[in-house]
Amino acid sequence: GAGVSQSPRYKVTKRGQDVALRCDPISGHVSLYWYRQALGQGPEFLTYFNYEAQQDKSGLPNDRFSAERPEGSISTLTIQRTEQRDSAMYRCASSLSAGQGNTGELFFGEGSRLTVL
Amino acid sequence: GNSVTQMEGPVTLSEEAFLTINCTYTATGYPSLFWYVQYPGEGLQLLLKATKADDKGSNKGFEATYRKETTSFHLEKGSVQVSDSAVYFCALGTNDYKLSFGAGTTVTVRA
């Protein structure tokens, strides 16, 4: 596609439910990143893939959070047994070459806003 | 660890006014520095960058100079337009994939 596409744009769920957030990167982009942005704060790194391989998941807050990118394209971020503190904007980004975070050449989607009641 | 502190907003300006958003950083090693912008209804996009000390990044009339001695990367524009209304994020990167972002500064330009 023309840009990074995320869905759903808005998700309201009840505490304890599982949610899945989807990211469709720019076609041909090797790397895919997930960031989380709490209200009034900047994005914080969650995890990163090169192709289908998860290179770093050190930013995932706990084991309720997981991510996959099974075919090296679309990625899903899953949050199990959601809690109110999980409420945030979840942002996906992609880059053309592997590991371009340091060059800043990341292309971000519009984000998925999650609200846990 | 790495961190970025940027000027708190919101900032409201009149058209053609001068804009400056302060950004300072703490990092190990030699980071690259960035300004990202988020226009209403869109994702973050890279505005400009600088990869080493004394470099100046520029784009769309915005400028920022990488000052190692003051660990700063302040964003400036001499004459803002209504279309510059957005949220601006300062960020740094010290390895090949992670970025550390500031909290963002909301700028509103009035006609």
PDB file of C-alpha atoms in Angstrom:
ATOM      1  CA  GLY A   1       0.000   0.000   0.000  1.00  0.00           C
ATOM      2  CA  ALA A   2       0.886   3.657  -0.166  1.00  0.00           C
ATOM      3  CA  GLY A   3       1.557   3.967   3.543  1.00  0.00           C
ATOM      4  CA  VAL A   4       1.586   2.038   6.781  1.00  0.00           C
ATOM      5  CA  SER A   5      -1.924   0.933   7.625  1.00  0.00           C
ATOM      6  CA  GLN A   6      -3.084   0.075  11.115  1.00  0.00           C
ATOM      7  CA  SER A   7      -6.353  -1.399  12.284  1.00  0.00           C
ATOM      8  CA  PRO A   8      -8.504  -0.905  14.137  1.00  0.00           C
ATOM      9  CA  ARG A   9      -8.014   2.843  14.484  1.00  0.00           C
ATOM     10  CA  TYR A  10      -9.975   2.805  17.716  1.00  0.00           C
ATOM     11  CA  LYS A  11     -10.616  -0.098  20.050  1.00  0.00           C
ATOM     12  CA  VAL A  12     -12.597  -0.007  23.273  1.00  0.00           C
ATOM     13  CA  THR A  13     -12.534  -3.163  25.325  1.00  0.00           C
ATOM     14  CA  LYS A  14     -13.329  -4.350  28.793  1.00  0.00           C
ATOM     15  CA  ARG A  15     -10.667  -5.275  31.277  1.00  0.00           C
ATOM     16  CA  GLY A  16      -9.668  -8.930  30.931  1.00  0.00           C
ATOM     17  CA  GLN A  17     -10.406  -9.211  27.225  1.00  0.00           C
ATOM     18  CA  ASP A  18      -7.752  -9.998  24.622  1.00  0.00           C
ATOM     19  CA  VAL A  19      -7.093  -7.562  21.790  1.00  0.00           C
ATOM     20  CA  ALA A  20      -5.206  -7.865  18.514  1.00  0.00           C
ATOM     21  CA  LEU A  21      -3.827  -4.854  16.694  1.00  0.00           C
ATOM     22  CA  ARG A  22      -2.826  -5.174  13.085  1.00  0.00           C
ATOM     23  CA  CYS A  23      -0.133  -3.421  11.088  1.00  0.00           C
ATOM     24  CA  ASP A  24       0.287  -3.581   7.320  1.00  0.00           C
ATOM     25  CA  PRO A  25       3.657  -1.989   6.446  1.00  0.00           C
ATOM     26  CA  ILE A  26       4.688  -0.341   3.228  1.00  0.00           C
ATOM     27  CA  SER A  27       5.174  -2.993   0.575  1.00  0.00           C
ATOM     28  CA  GLY A  28       8.754  -4.174   0.411  1.00  0.00           C
ATOM     29  CA  HIS A  29       9.817  -2.707   3.742  1.00  0.00           C
ATOM     30  CA  VAL A  30      12.115  -5.093   5.568  1.00  0.00           C
ATOM     31  CA  SER A  31      11.806  -3.830   9.135  1.00  0.00           C
ATOM     32  CA  LEU A  32       8.724  -3.307  11.250  1.00  0.00           C
ATOM     33  CA  TYR A  33       8.555  -1.621  14.645  1.00  0.00           C
ATOM     34  CA  TRP A  34       5.923  -1.316  17.346  1.00  0.00           C
ATOM     35  CA  TYR A  35       5.824   1.669  19.697  1.00  0.00           C
ATOM     36  CA  ARG A  36       3.400   2.594  22.468  1.00  0.00           C
ATOM     37  CA  GLN A  37       2.454   6.160  23.315  1.00  0.00           C
ATOM     38  CA  ALA A  38       0.703   7.018  26.544  1.00  0.00           C
ATOM     39  CA  LEU A  39      -1.271  10.251  26.765  1.00  0.00           C
ATOM     40  CA  GLY A  40       1.017  13.253  27.040  1.00  0.00           C
ATOM     41  CA  GLN A  41       4.155  11.232  26.370  1.00  0.00           C
ATOM     42  CA  GLY A  42       6.262  10.338  23.385  1.00  0.00           C
ATOM     43  CA  PRO A  43       6.297   6.932  21.709  1.00  0.00           C
ATOM     44  CA  GLU A  44       8.201   4.182  23.513  1.00  0.00           C
ATOM     45  CA  PHE A  45       9.798   1.231  21.756  1.00  0.00           C
ATOM     46  CA  LEU A  46       8.105  -2.146  22.176  1.00  0.00           C
ATOM     47  CA  THR A  47       9.537  -4.560  19.632  1.00  0.00           C
ATOM     48  CA  TYR A  48      11.118  -4.847  16.207  1.00  0.00           C
ATOM     49  CA  PHE A  49      11.220  -7.321  13.299  1.00  0.00           C
ATOM     50  CA  ASN A  50      13.477  -7.874  10.336  1.00  0.00           C
ATOM     51  CA  TYR A  51      11.424  -9.847   7.852  1.00  0.00           C
ATOM     52  CA  GLU A  52       9.632 -12.449   9.981  1.00  0.00           C
ATOM     53  CA  ALA A  53      12.271 -12.598  12.709  1.00  0.00           C
ATOM     54  CA  GLN A  54      11.640 -10.747  15.937  1.00  0.00           C
ATOM     55  CA  GLN A  55      14.977  -9.091  16.664  1.00  0.00           C
ATOM     56  CA  ASP A  56      14.228  -7.388  19.939  1.00  0.00           C
ATOM     57  CA  LYS A  57      11.254  -7.612  22.268  1.00  0.00           C
ATOM     58  CA  SER A  58      12.866  -5.944  25.241  1.00  0.00           C
ATOM     59  CA  GLY A  59      10.313  -3.126  25.252  1.00  0.00           C
ATOM     60  CA  LEU A  60       7.281  -5.366  25.719  1.00  0.00           C
ATOM     61  CA  PRO A  61       6.026  -4.533  29.245  1.00  0.00           C
ATOM     62  CA  ASN A  62       5.217  -8.082  30.364  1.00  0.00           C
ATOM     63  CA  ASP A  63       4.271 -11.506  29.062  1.00  0.00           C
ATOM     64  CA  ARG A  64       0.697 -10.440  28.285  1.00  0.00           C
ATOM     65  CA  PHE A  65       2.129  -8.654  25.257  1.00  0.00           C
ATOM     66  CA  SER A  66       3.285 -10.528  22.175  1.00  0.00           C
ATOM     67  CA  ALA A  67       3.877  -9.754  18.529  1.00  0.00           C
ATOM     68  CA  GLU A  68       4.341 -11.735  15.375  1.00  0.00           C
ATOM     69  CA  ARG A  69       5.059 -11.176  11.711  1.00  0.00           C
ATOM     70  CA  PRO A  70       4.769 -14.701  10.299  1.00  0.00           C
ATOM     71  CA  GLU A  71       5.266 -13.955   6.599  1.00  0.00           C
ATOM     72  CA  GLY A  72       7.495 -10.954   6.918  1.00  0.00           C
ATOM     73  CA  SER A  73       4.774  -8.488   6.024  1.00  0.00           C
ATOM     74  CA  ILE A  74       1.680  -7.933   8.183  1.00  0.00           C
ATOM     75  CA  SER A  75       2.266  -7.897  11.916  1.00  0.00           C
ATOM     76  CA  THR A  76      -0.082  -8.419  14.841  1.00  0.00           C
ATOM     77  CA  LEU A  77       0.429  -7.091  18.351  1.00  0.00           C
ATOM     78  CA  THR A  78      -1.637  -9.075  20.835  1.00  0.00           C
ATOM     79  CA  ILE A  79      -2.448  -8.038  24.377  1.00  0.00           C
ATOM     80  CA  GLN A  80      -3.960 -10.728  26.560  1.00  0.00           C
ATOM     81  CA  ARG A  81      -6.116 -10.087  29.631  1.00  0.00           C
ATOM     82  CA  THR A  82      -6.067  -6.355  29.078  1.00  0.00           C
ATOM     83  CA  GLU A  83      -5.743  -3.967  31.989  1.00  0.00           C
ATOM     84  CA  GLN A  84      -6.657  -0.290  32.247  1.00  0.00           C
ATOM     85  CA  ARG A  85      -2.966   0.662  32.254  1.00  0.00           C
ATOM     86  CA  ASP A  86      -2.698  -0.798  28.733  1.00  0.00           C
ATOM     87  CA  SER A  87      -4.767   2.117  27.400  1.00  0.00           C
ATOM     88  CA  ALA A  88      -2.588   4.009  24.938  1.00  0.00           C
ATOM     89  CA  MET A  89      -1.921   4.728  21.279  1.00  0.00           C
ATOM     90  CA  TYR A  90      -0.092   1.834  19.658  1.00  0.00           C
ATOM     91  CA  ARG A  91       2.017   2.916  16.711  1.00  0.00           C
ATOM     92  CA  CYS A  92       3.533   0.765  14.001  1.00  0.00           C
ATOM     93  CA  ALA A  93       6.361   1.872  11.726  1.00  0.00           C
ATOM     94  CA  SER A  94       8.307   0.305   8.890  1.00  0.00           C
ATOM     95  CA  SER A  95      11.597   0.994   7.171  1.00  0.00           C
ATOM     96  CA  LEU A  96      12.971   0.002   3.807  1.00  0.00           C
ATOM     97  CA  SER A  97      16.216  -1.509   5.021  1.00  0.00           C
ATOM     98  CA  ALA A  98      17.055  -3.519   8.063  1.00  0.00           C
ATOM     99  CA  GLY A  99      17.554  -1.591  11.258  1.00  0.00           C
ATOM    100  CA  GLN A 100      17.145   1.964  10.030  1.00  0.00           C
ATOM    101  CA  GLY A 101      15.887   3.246  13.338  1.00  0.00           C
ATOM    102  CA  ASN A 102      19.065   5.161  13.858  1.00  0.00           C
ATOM    103  CA  THR A 103      18.767   6.916  10.510  1.00  0.00           C
ATOM    104  CA  GLY A 104      15.269   8.004  11.426  1.00  0.00           C
ATOM    105  CA  GLU A 105      13.842   6.788   8.152  1.00  0.00           C
ATOM    106  CA  LEU A 106      10.819   5.260   9.760  1.00  0.00           C
ATOM    107  CA  PHE A 107       7.352   5.534   8.256  1.00  0.00           C
ATOM    108  CA  PHE A 108       4.608   5.501  10.854  1.00  0.00           C
ATOM    109  CA  GLY A 109       0.977   4.536  10.584  1.00  0.00           C
ATOM    110  CA  GLU A 110      -1.806   6.585  12.111  1.00  0.00           C
ATOM    111  CA  GLY A 111      -1.886   4.381  15.175  1.00  0.00           C
ATOM    112  CA  SER A 112      -4.452   2.281  17.006  1.00  0.00           C
ATOM    113  CA  ARG A 113      -5.960   3.922  20.070  1.00  0.00           C
ATOM    114  CA  LEU A 114      -6.796   1.347  22.703  1.00  0.00           C
ATOM    115  CA  THR A 115      -9.089   2.138  25.620  1.00  0.00           C
ATOM    116  CA  VAL A 116      -9.534  -0.465  28.325  1.00  0.00           C
ATOM    117  CA  LEU A 117     -12.541   0.117  30.552  1.00  0.00           C
TER     118      LEU A 117
ATOM    119  CA  GLY B   1      20.096   5.678  29.595  1.00  0.00           C
ATOM    120  CA  ASN B   2      18.972   7.718  26.634  1.00  0.00           C
ATOM    121  CA  SER B   3      16.388  10.415  27.110  1.00  0.00           C
ATOM    122  CA  VAL B   4      14.983  13.474  25.390  1.00  0.00           C
ATOM    123  CA  THR B   5      13.460  16.515  27.055  1.00  0.00           C
ATOM    124  CA  GLN B   6      11.537  18.966  24.957  1.00  0.00           C
ATOM    125  CA  MET B   7       9.661  22.154  25.650  1.00  0.00           C
ATOM    126  CA  GLU B   8       6.201  21.633  27.014  1.00  0.00           C
ATOM    127  CA  GLY B   9       3.276  22.971  25.090  1.00  0.00           C
ATOM    128  CA  PRO B  10       0.880  23.851  23.932  1.00  0.00           C
ATOM    129  CA  VAL B  11       2.331  26.686  21.905  1.00  0.00           C
ATOM    130  CA  THR B  12      -0.005  29.112  20.129  1.00  0.00           C
ATOM    131  CA  LEU B  13       1.347  31.557  17.565  1.00  0.00           C
ATOM    132  CA  SER B  14       0.094  33.972  14.966  1.00  0.00           C
ATOM    133  CA  GLU B  15       0.895  33.405  11.316  1.00  0.00           C
ATOM    134  CA  GLU B  16       4.369  34.659  10.298  1.00  0.00           C
ATOM    135  CA  ALA B  17       5.641  34.516  13.875  1.00  0.00           C
ATOM    136  CA  PHE B  18       8.965  32.914  14.803  1.00  0.00           C
ATOM    137  CA  LEU B  19       8.803  29.427  16.271  1.00  0.00           C
ATOM    138  CA  THR B  20      11.351  27.718  18.457  1.00  0.00           C
ATOM    139  CA  ILE B  21      10.910  24.439  20.303  1.00  0.00           C
ATOM    140  CA  ASN B  22      13.686  23.522  22.687  1.00  0.00           C
ATOM    141  CA  CYS B  23      15.057  19.992  22.850  1.00  0.00           C
ATOM    142  CA  THR B  24      17.874  18.636  24.986  1.00  0.00           C
ATOM    143  CA  TYR B  25      19.107  15.095  25.253  1.00  0.00           C
ATOM    144  CA  THR B  26      21.072  12.642  27.353  1.00  0.00           C
ATOM    145  CA  ALA B  27      22.776   9.783  25.576  1.00  0.00           C
ATOM    146  CA  THR B  28      25.721   7.450  25.649  1.00  0.00           C
ATOM    147  CA  GLY B  29      27.897   7.453  22.591  1.00  0.00           C
ATOM    148  CA  TYR B  30      27.163   9.616  19.589  1.00  0.00           C
ATOM    149  CA  PRO B  31      23.460   9.759  18.833  1.00  0.00           C
ATOM    150  CA  SER B  32      21.666  10.844  15.724  1.00  0.00           C
ATOM    151  CA  LEU B  33      18.966  13.437  16.348  1.00  0.00           C
ATOM    152  CA  PHE B  34      15.606  13.881  14.694  1.00  0.00           C
ATOM    153  CA  TRP B  35      12.485  15.976  14.626  1.00  0.00           C
ATOM    154  CA  TYR B  36       9.265  14.191  13.752  1.00  0.00           C
ATOM    155  CA  VAL B  37       5.965  15.906  13.046  1.00  0.00           C
ATOM    156  CA  GLN B  38       2.424  14.636  13.331  1.00  0.00           C
ATOM    157  CA  TYR B  39      -0.206  16.570  11.409  1.00  0.00           C
ATOM    158  CA  PRO B  40      -3.850  16.108  12.421  1.00  0.00           C
ATOM    159  CA  GLY B  41      -5.182  12.723  11.372  1.00  0.00           C
ATOM    160  CA  GLU B  42      -1.824  11.453  10.147  1.00  0.00           C
ATOM    161  CA  GLY B  43       1.038   9.331  11.411  1.00  0.00           C
ATOM    162  CA  LEU B  44       4.399  10.642  12.568  1.00  0.00           C
ATOM    163  CA  GLN B  45       6.723  11.627   9.764  1.00  0.00           C
ATOM    164  CA  LEU B  46      10.359  12.565   9.745  1.00  0.00           C
ATOM    165  CA  LEU B  47      10.812  16.330   9.436  1.00  0.00           C
ATOM    166  CA  LEU B  48      14.591  16.637   9.619  1.00  0.00           C
ATOM    167  CA  LYS B  49      17.652  14.972  11.081  1.00  0.00           C
ATOM    168  CA  ALA B  50      21.305  15.456  11.964  1.00  0.00           C
ATOM    169  CA  THR B  51      23.730  12.610  12.424  1.00  0.00           C
ATOM    170  CA  LYS B  52      26.780  14.300  13.925  1.00  0.00           C
ATOM    171  CA  ALA B  53      27.805  17.327  15.942  1.00  0.00           C
ATOM    172  CA  ASP B  54      27.439  20.732  14.237  1.00  0.00           C
ATOM    173  CA  ASP B  55      25.273  19.270  11.465  1.00  0.00           C
ATOM    174  CA  LYS B  56      22.233  21.304  10.573  1.00  0.00           C
ATOM    175  CA  GLY B  57      19.062  19.557   9.479  1.00  0.00           C
ATOM    176  CA  SER B  58      16.541  21.510   7.436  1.00  0.00           C
ATOM    177  CA  ASN B  59      13.229  20.904   5.687  1.00  0.00           C
ATOM    178  CA  LYS B  60      10.092  22.911   4.878  1.00  0.00           C
ATOM    179  CA  GLY B  61      11.645  26.067   6.336  1.00  0.00           C
ATOM    180  CA  PHE B  62      12.457  24.359   9.643  1.00  0.00           C
ATOM    181  CA  GLU B  63      16.024  24.095  10.921  1.00  0.00           C
ATOM    182  CA  ALA B  64      17.785  22.449  13.831  1.00  0.00           C
ATOM    183  CA  THR B  65      21.494  22.315  14.660  1.00  0.00           C
ATOM    184  CA  TYR B  66      23.114  19.443  16.547  1.00  0.00           C
ATOM    185  CA  ARG B  67      24.957  21.096  19.460  1.00  0.00           C
ATOM    186  CA  LYS B  68      27.080  18.588  21.303  1.00  0.00           C
ATOM    187  CA  GLU B  69      28.435  21.122  23.794  1.00  0.00           C
ATOM    188  CA  THR B  70      24.941  21.977  25.010  1.00  0.00           C
ATOM    189  CA  THR B  71      23.388  18.572  24.155  1.00  0.00           C
ATOM    190  CA  SER B  72      20.640  20.364  22.287  1.00  0.00           C
ATOM    191  CA  PHE B  73      18.751  20.172  19.006  1.00  0.00           C
ATOM    192  CA  HIS B  74      16.327  23.090  19.050  1.00  0.00           C
ATOM    193  CA  LEU B  75      13.793  23.391  16.228  1.00  0.00           C
ATOM    194  CA  GLU B  76      13.255  26.791  14.595  1.00  0.00           C
ATOM    195  CA  LYS B  77      11.199  28.332  11.840  1.00  0.00           C
ATOM    196  CA  GLY B  78      11.304  31.978  10.939  1.00  0.00           C
ATOM    197  CA  SER B  79       7.738  32.472   9.711  1.00  0.00           C
ATOM    198  CA  VAL B  80       5.106  29.893  10.544  1.00  0.00           C
ATOM    199  CA  GLN B  81       1.947  29.197   8.601  1.00  0.00           C
ATOM    200  CA  VAL B  82      -1.394  27.777   9.653  1.00  0.00           C
ATOM    201  CA  SER B  83      -0.392  24.543   7.926  1.00  0.00           C
ATOM    202  CA  ASP B  84       2.459  24.137  10.451  1.00  0.00           C
ATOM    203  CA  SER B  85      -0.062  23.387  13.182  1.00  0.00           C
ATOM    204  CA  ALA B  86       0.938  19.938  14.411  1.00  0.00           C
ATOM    205  CA  VAL B  87       2.593  17.989  17.210  1.00  0.00           C
ATOM    206  CA  TYR B  88       6.392  18.029  17.054  1.00  0.00           C
ATOM    207  CA  PHE B  89       8.555  15.291  18.587  1.00  0.00           C
ATOM    208  CA  CYS B  90      12.277  15.423  19.201  1.00  0.00           C
ATOM    209  CA  ALA B  91      13.986  12.021  19.107  1.00  0.00           C
ATOM    210  CA  LEU B  92      17.396  10.390  19.269  1.00  0.00           C
ATOM    211  CA  GLY B  93      18.839   7.102  18.107  1.00  0.00           C
ATOM    212  CA  THR B  94      22.052   5.454  19.290  1.00  0.00           C
ATOM    213  CA  ASN B  95      21.820   2.001  17.789  1.00  0.00           C
ATOM    214  CA  ASP B  96      20.469   0.717  14.578  1.00  0.00           C
ATOM    215  CA  TYR B  97      16.813   0.455  15.368  1.00  0.00           C
ATOM    216  CA  LYS B  98      15.525   2.111  18.542  1.00  0.00           C
ATOM    217  CA  LEU B  99      14.427   5.702  18.821  1.00  0.00           C
ATOM    218  CA  SER B 100      13.873   7.578  22.090  1.00  0.00           C
ATOM    219  CA  PHE B 101      11.232  10.298  21.792  1.00  0.00           C
ATOM    220  CA  GLY B 102      10.420  13.408  23.758  1.00  0.00           C
ATOM    221  CA  ALA B 103       6.887  14.004  25.008  1.00  0.00           C
ATOM    222  CA  GLY B 104       5.867  16.140  22.040  1.00  0.00           C
ATOM    223  CA  THR B 105       4.954  19.812  21.691  1.00  0.00           C
ATOM    224  CA  THR B 106       1.597  20.844  20.268  1.00  0.00           C
ATOM    225  CA  VAL B 107       1.832  23.924  18.054  1.00  0.00           C
ATOM    226  CA  THR B 108      -1.210  25.861  16.893  1.00  0.00           C
ATOM    227  CA  VAL B 109      -0.822  28.676  14.377  1.00  0.00           C
ATOM    228  CA  ARG B 110      -3.674  31.170  14.096  1.00  0.00           C
ATOM    229  CA  ALA B 111      -4.457  33.050  10.905  1.00  0.00           C
TER     230      ALA B 111
END
